[in-house]
Short mmCIF file of C-alpha atoms in Angstrom, two decimals:
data_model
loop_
_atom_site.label_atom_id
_atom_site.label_comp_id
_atom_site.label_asym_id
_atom_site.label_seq_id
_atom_site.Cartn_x
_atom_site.Cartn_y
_atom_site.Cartn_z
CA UNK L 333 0.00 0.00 0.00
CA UNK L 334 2.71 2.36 1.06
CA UNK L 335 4.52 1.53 -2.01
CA UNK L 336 1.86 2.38 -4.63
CA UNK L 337 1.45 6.08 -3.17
CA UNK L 338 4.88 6.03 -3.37
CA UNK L 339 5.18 6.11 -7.11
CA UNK L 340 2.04 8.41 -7.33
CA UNK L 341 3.91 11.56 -8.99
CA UNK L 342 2.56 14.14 -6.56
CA UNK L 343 5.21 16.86 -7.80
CA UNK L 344 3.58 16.67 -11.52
CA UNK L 345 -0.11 16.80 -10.18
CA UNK L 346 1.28 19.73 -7.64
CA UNK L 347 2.42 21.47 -10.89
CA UNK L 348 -0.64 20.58 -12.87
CA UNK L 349 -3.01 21.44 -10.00
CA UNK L 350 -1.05 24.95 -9.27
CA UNK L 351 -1.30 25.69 -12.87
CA UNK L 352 -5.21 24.58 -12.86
CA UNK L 353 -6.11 26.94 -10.61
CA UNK L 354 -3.99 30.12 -12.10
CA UNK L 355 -6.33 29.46 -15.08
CA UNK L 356 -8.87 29.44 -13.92
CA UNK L 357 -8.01 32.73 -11.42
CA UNK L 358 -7.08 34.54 -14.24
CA UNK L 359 -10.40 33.88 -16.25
CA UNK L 360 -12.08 35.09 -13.66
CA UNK L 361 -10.20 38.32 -13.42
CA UNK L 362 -10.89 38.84 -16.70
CA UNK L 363 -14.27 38.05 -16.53
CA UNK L 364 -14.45 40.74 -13.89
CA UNK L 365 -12.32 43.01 -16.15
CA UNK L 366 -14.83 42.38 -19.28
CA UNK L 367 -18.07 42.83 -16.92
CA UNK L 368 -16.59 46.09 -15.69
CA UNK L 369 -15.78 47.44 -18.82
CA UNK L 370 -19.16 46.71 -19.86
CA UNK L 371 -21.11 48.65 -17.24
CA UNK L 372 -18.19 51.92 -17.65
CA UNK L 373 -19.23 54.71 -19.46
CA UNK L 374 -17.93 57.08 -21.46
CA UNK L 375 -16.15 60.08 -18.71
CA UNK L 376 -15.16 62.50 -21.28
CA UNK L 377 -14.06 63.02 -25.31
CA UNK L 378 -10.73 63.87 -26.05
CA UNK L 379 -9.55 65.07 -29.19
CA UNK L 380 -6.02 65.50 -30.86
CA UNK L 381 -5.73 66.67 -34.30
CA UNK L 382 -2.64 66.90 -35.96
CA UNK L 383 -0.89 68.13 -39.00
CA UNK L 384 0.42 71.57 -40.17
CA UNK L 385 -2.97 71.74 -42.23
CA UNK L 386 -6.18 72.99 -40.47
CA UNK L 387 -8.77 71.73 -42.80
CA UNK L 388 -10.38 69.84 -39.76
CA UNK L 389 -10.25 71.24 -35.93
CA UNK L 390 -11.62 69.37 -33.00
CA UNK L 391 -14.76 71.37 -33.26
CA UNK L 392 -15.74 69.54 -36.49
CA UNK L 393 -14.84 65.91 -35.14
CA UNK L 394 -16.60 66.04 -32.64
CA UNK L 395 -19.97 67.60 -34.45
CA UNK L 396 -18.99 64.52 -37.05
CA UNK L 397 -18.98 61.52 -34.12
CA UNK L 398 -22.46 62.75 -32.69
CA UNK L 399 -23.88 63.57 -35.61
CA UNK L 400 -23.58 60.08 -36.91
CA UNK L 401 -23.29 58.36 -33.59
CA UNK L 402 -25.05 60.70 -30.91
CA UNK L 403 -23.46 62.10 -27.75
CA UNK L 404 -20.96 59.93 -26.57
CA UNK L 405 -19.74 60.93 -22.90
CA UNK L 406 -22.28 59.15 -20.23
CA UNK L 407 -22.95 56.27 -22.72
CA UNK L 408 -21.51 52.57 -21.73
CA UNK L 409 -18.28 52.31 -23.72
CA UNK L 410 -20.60 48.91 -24.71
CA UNK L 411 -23.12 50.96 -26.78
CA UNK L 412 -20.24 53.16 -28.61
CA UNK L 413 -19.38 51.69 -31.95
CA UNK L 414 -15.74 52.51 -32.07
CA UNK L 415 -14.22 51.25 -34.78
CA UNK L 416 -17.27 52.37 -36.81
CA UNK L 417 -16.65 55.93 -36.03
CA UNK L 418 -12.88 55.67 -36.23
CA UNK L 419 -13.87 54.21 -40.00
CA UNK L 420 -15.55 57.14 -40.71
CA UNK L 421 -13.02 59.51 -39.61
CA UNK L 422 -10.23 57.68 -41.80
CA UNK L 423 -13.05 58.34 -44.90
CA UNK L 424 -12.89 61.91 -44.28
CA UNK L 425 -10.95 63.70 -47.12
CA UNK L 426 -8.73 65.91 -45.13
CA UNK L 427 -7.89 62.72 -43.06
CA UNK L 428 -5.05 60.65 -43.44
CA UNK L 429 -5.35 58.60 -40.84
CA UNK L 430 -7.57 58.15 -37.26
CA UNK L 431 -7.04 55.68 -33.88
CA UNK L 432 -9.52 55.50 -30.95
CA UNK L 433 -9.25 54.00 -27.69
CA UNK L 434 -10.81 54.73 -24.16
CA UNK L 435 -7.70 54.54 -21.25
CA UNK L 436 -8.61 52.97 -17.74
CA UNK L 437 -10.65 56.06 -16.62
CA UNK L 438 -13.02 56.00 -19.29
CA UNK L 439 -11.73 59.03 -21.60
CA UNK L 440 -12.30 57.94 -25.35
CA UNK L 441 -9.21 59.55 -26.92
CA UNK L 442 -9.25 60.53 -30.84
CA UNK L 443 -6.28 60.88 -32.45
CA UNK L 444 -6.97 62.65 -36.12
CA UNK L 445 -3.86 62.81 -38.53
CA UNK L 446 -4.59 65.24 -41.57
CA UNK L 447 -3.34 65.16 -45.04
CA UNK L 448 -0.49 66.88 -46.42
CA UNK L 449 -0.83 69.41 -49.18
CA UNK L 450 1.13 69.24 -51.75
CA UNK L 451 0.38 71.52 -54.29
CA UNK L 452 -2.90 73.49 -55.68
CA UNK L 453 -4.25 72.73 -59.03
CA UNK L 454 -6.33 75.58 -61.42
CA UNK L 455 -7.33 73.49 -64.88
CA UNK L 456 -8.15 75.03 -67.94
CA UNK L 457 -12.11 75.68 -67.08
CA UNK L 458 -11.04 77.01 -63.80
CA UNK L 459 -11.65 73.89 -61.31
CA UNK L 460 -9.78 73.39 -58.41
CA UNK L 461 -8.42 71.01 -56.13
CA UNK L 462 -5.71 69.81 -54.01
CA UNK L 463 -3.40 67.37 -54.55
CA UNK L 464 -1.45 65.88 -51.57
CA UNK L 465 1.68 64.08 -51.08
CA UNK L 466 0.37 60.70 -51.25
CA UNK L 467 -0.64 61.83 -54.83
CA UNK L 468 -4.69 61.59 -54.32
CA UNK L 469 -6.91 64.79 -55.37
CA UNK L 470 -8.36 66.68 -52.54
CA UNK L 471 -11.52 69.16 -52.26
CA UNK L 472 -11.33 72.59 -51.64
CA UNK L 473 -12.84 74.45 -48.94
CA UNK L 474 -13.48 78.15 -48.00
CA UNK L 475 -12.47 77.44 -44.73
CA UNK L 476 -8.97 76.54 -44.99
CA UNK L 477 -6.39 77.85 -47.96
CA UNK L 478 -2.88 76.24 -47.07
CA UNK L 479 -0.18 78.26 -48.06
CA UNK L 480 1.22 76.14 -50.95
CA UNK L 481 2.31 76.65 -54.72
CA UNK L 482 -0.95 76.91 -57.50
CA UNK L 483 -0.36 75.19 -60.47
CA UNK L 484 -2.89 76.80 -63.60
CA UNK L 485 -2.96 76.89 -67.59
CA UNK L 486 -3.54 74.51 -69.87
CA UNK L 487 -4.51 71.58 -67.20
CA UNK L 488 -7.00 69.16 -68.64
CA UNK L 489 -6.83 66.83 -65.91
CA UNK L 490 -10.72 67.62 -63.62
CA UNK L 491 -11.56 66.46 -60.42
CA UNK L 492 -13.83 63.34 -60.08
CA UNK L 493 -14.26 62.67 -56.18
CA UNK L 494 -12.35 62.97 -53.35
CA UNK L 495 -8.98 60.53 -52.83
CA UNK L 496 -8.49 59.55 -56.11
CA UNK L 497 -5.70 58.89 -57.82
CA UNK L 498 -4.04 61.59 -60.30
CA UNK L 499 -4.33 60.49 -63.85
CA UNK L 500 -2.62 62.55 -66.17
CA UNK L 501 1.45 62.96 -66.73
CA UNK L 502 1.02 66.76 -65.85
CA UNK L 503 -0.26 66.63 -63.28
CA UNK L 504 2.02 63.99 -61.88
CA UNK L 505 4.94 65.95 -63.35
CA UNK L 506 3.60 69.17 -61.34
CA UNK L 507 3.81 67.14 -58.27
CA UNK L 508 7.48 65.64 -58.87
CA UNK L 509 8.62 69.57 -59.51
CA UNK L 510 7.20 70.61 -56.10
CA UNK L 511 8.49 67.60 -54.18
CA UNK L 512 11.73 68.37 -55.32
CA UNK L 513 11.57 72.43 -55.03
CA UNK L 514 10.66 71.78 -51.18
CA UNK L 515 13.69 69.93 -50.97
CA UNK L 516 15.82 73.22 -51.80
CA UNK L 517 15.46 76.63 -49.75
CA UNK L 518 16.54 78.57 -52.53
CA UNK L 519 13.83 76.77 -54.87
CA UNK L 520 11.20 76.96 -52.29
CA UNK L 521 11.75 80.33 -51.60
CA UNK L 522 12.18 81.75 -55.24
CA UNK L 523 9.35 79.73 -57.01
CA UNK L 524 5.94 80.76 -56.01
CA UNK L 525 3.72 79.33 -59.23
CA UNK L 526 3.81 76.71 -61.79
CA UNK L 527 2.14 77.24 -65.06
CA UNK L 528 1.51 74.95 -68.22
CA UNK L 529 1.80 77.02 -71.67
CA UNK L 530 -0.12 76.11 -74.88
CA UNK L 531 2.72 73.60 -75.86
CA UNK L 532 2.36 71.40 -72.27
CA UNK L 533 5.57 72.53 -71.12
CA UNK L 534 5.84 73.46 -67.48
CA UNK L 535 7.37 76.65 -66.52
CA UNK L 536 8.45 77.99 -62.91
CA UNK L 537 7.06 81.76 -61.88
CA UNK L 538 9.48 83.03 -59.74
CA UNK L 539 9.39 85.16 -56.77
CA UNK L 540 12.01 87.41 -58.01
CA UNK L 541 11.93 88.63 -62.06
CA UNK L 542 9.83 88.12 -64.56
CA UNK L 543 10.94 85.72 -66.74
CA UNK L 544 9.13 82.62 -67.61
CA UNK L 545 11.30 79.66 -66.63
CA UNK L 546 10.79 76.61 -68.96
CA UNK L 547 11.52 73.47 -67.66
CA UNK L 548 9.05 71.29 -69.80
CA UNK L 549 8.68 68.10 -68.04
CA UNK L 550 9.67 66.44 -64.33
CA UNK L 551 13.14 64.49 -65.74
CA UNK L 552 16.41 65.70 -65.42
CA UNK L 553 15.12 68.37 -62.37
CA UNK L 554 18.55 68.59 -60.71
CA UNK L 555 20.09 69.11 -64.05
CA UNK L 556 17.41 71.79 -65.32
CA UNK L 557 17.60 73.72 -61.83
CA UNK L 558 21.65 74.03 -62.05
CA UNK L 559 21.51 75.52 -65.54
CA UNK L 560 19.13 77.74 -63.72
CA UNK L 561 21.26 78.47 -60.72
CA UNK L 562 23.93 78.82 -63.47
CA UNK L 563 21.53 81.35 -65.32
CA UNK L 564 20.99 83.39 -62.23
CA UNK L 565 24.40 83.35 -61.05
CA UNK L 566 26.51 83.90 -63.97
CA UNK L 567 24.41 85.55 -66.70
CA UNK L 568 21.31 87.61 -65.00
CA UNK L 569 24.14 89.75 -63.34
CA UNK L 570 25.62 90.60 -66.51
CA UNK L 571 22.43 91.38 -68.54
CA UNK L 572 20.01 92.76 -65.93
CA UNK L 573 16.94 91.44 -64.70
CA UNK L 574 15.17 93.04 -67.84
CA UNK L 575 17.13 91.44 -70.87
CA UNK L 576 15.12 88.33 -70.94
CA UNK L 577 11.51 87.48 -71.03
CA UNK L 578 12.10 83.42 -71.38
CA UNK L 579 14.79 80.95 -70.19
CA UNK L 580 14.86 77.31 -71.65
CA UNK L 581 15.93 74.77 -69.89
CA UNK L 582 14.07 71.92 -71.23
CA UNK L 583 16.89 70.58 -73.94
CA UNK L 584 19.70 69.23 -72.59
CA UNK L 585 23.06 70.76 -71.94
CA UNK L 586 21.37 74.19 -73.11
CA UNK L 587 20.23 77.35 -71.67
CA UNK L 588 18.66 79.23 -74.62
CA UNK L 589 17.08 83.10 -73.71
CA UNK L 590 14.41 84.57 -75.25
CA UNK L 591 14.81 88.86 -75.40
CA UNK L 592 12.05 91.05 -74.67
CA UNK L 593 9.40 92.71 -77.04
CA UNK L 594 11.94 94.64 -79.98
CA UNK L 595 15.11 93.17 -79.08
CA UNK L 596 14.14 89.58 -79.90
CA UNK L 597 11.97 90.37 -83.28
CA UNK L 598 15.50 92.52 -84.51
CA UNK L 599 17.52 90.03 -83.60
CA UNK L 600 15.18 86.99 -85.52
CA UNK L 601 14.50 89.68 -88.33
CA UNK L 602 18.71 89.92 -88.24
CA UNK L 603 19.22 86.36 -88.84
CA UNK L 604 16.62 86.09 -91.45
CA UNK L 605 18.29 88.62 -93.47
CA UNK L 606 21.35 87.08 -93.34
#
């Protein structure tokens, strides 16, 4: 008899009885957990929206979540469909990106990241819209104009509906050109509008002067914008600010200026009688 409880492993069914009842504690903390997060409510709404943009303040969120969802703060956090309204949020336009959760106290905290603007586009019939630096369209508003270059002319490209993609080669050229001016202080400071002539060709509108600065298209930018350092450094000095009303860039290896008005027509009428 003494023998056969002898070889009973009681250290294994210690372990296995130890380990038993942790489960089965911590099941029942969490049940407790889960049952008291079910009868909480909602203690207050906090908002955080962020972004150099200000298309969207914490005024408008917070109109948006009880307009769709009613009043939030005194509801059980049971009744509040968060990830609906955090789904909503992150299918706002001027949103790039939303997170909810409610801490230990019961504060359900928003956290609203807005989009980037990139650049401003006028089309030929005079529609407007945004595009931003994950290249998607955005609306305008009257409430918010962010300080950022316009693109106009002869822009066929329209606006559909808000986030989609851009479509046309312009367009997506216009947003290369500004990506890589706001890489460069002198660029970014000296370059305040882009405009497409008749022929599709891009040019800068600079700050300073005003002579139309053809690049043409988006390849080649850090060649094109040293001929135009070179251009600014070198040969604007020497001429005056008034000699030229164009600068070409677009062909390779090449700065070619245009004169203004008389100068340009006696110097082709010149070479023509030659």
């Amino acid at each position: 008899m003494l023998n056969w409880l002898k070889n009973i492993p009681w250290r294994l069914i210690g372990s296995i009885t130890l380990g038993l009842a942790a489960f089965v504690g911590v099941m029942m903390l969490m049940g407790l957990v889960a049952r008291k997060d079910a009868a909480q409510s909602c203690t207050a709404l906090q908002i955080m929206v962020e972004g150099k943009e200000t298309f969207i303040d914490q005024a408008d969120i917070t109109a948006i979540i009880e307009n769709q969802y009613g009043k939030v703060v005194g509801r059980q956090l049971l009744d509040i469909p968060l990830q609906k309204i955090e789904a909503s949020l992150k299918a706002l336009p001027y949103v790039s990106n939303a997170d909810i959760h409610v801490d230990i106290n019961g504060v359900m905290k928003v956290s609203v990241q807005q989009r980037a603007i990139l650049l401003r586009v006028i089309n030929r019939v005079g529609q407007e819209f945004y595009v931003d630096t994950e290249g998607k369209k955005i609306p305008t508003t009257l409430k918010y104009v962010p300080h950022t270059i316009v693109a106009n002319g002869y822009i066929r490209e329209s606006f559909g509906k808000p986030l989609e993609a851009i479509e046309s080669p312009v367009v997506e050229d216009l947003a290369a050109i500004v990506r890589h001016i706001n890489t460069s202080e002198l660029w970014s400071n000296q370059v305040v509008q882009l405009y497409v002539n008749e022929k599709g060709d891009i040019e800068l509108v600079p700050r300073v002067g005003d002579q139309d600065l053809i690049l043409g298209n988006a390849q080649d930018l850090d060649d094109k914008l040293r001929r135009l350092e070179i251009f600014y450094q070198r040969i604007l000095p020497r001429v005056g600010t008034e000699a030229y009303s164009k600068v070409n860039v677009k062909y390779a290896d090449q700065i070619i200026c245009e004169r203004y008005g008389d100068w340009f027509i006696d110097s082709l009428q010149m070479k023509m009688n030659k």
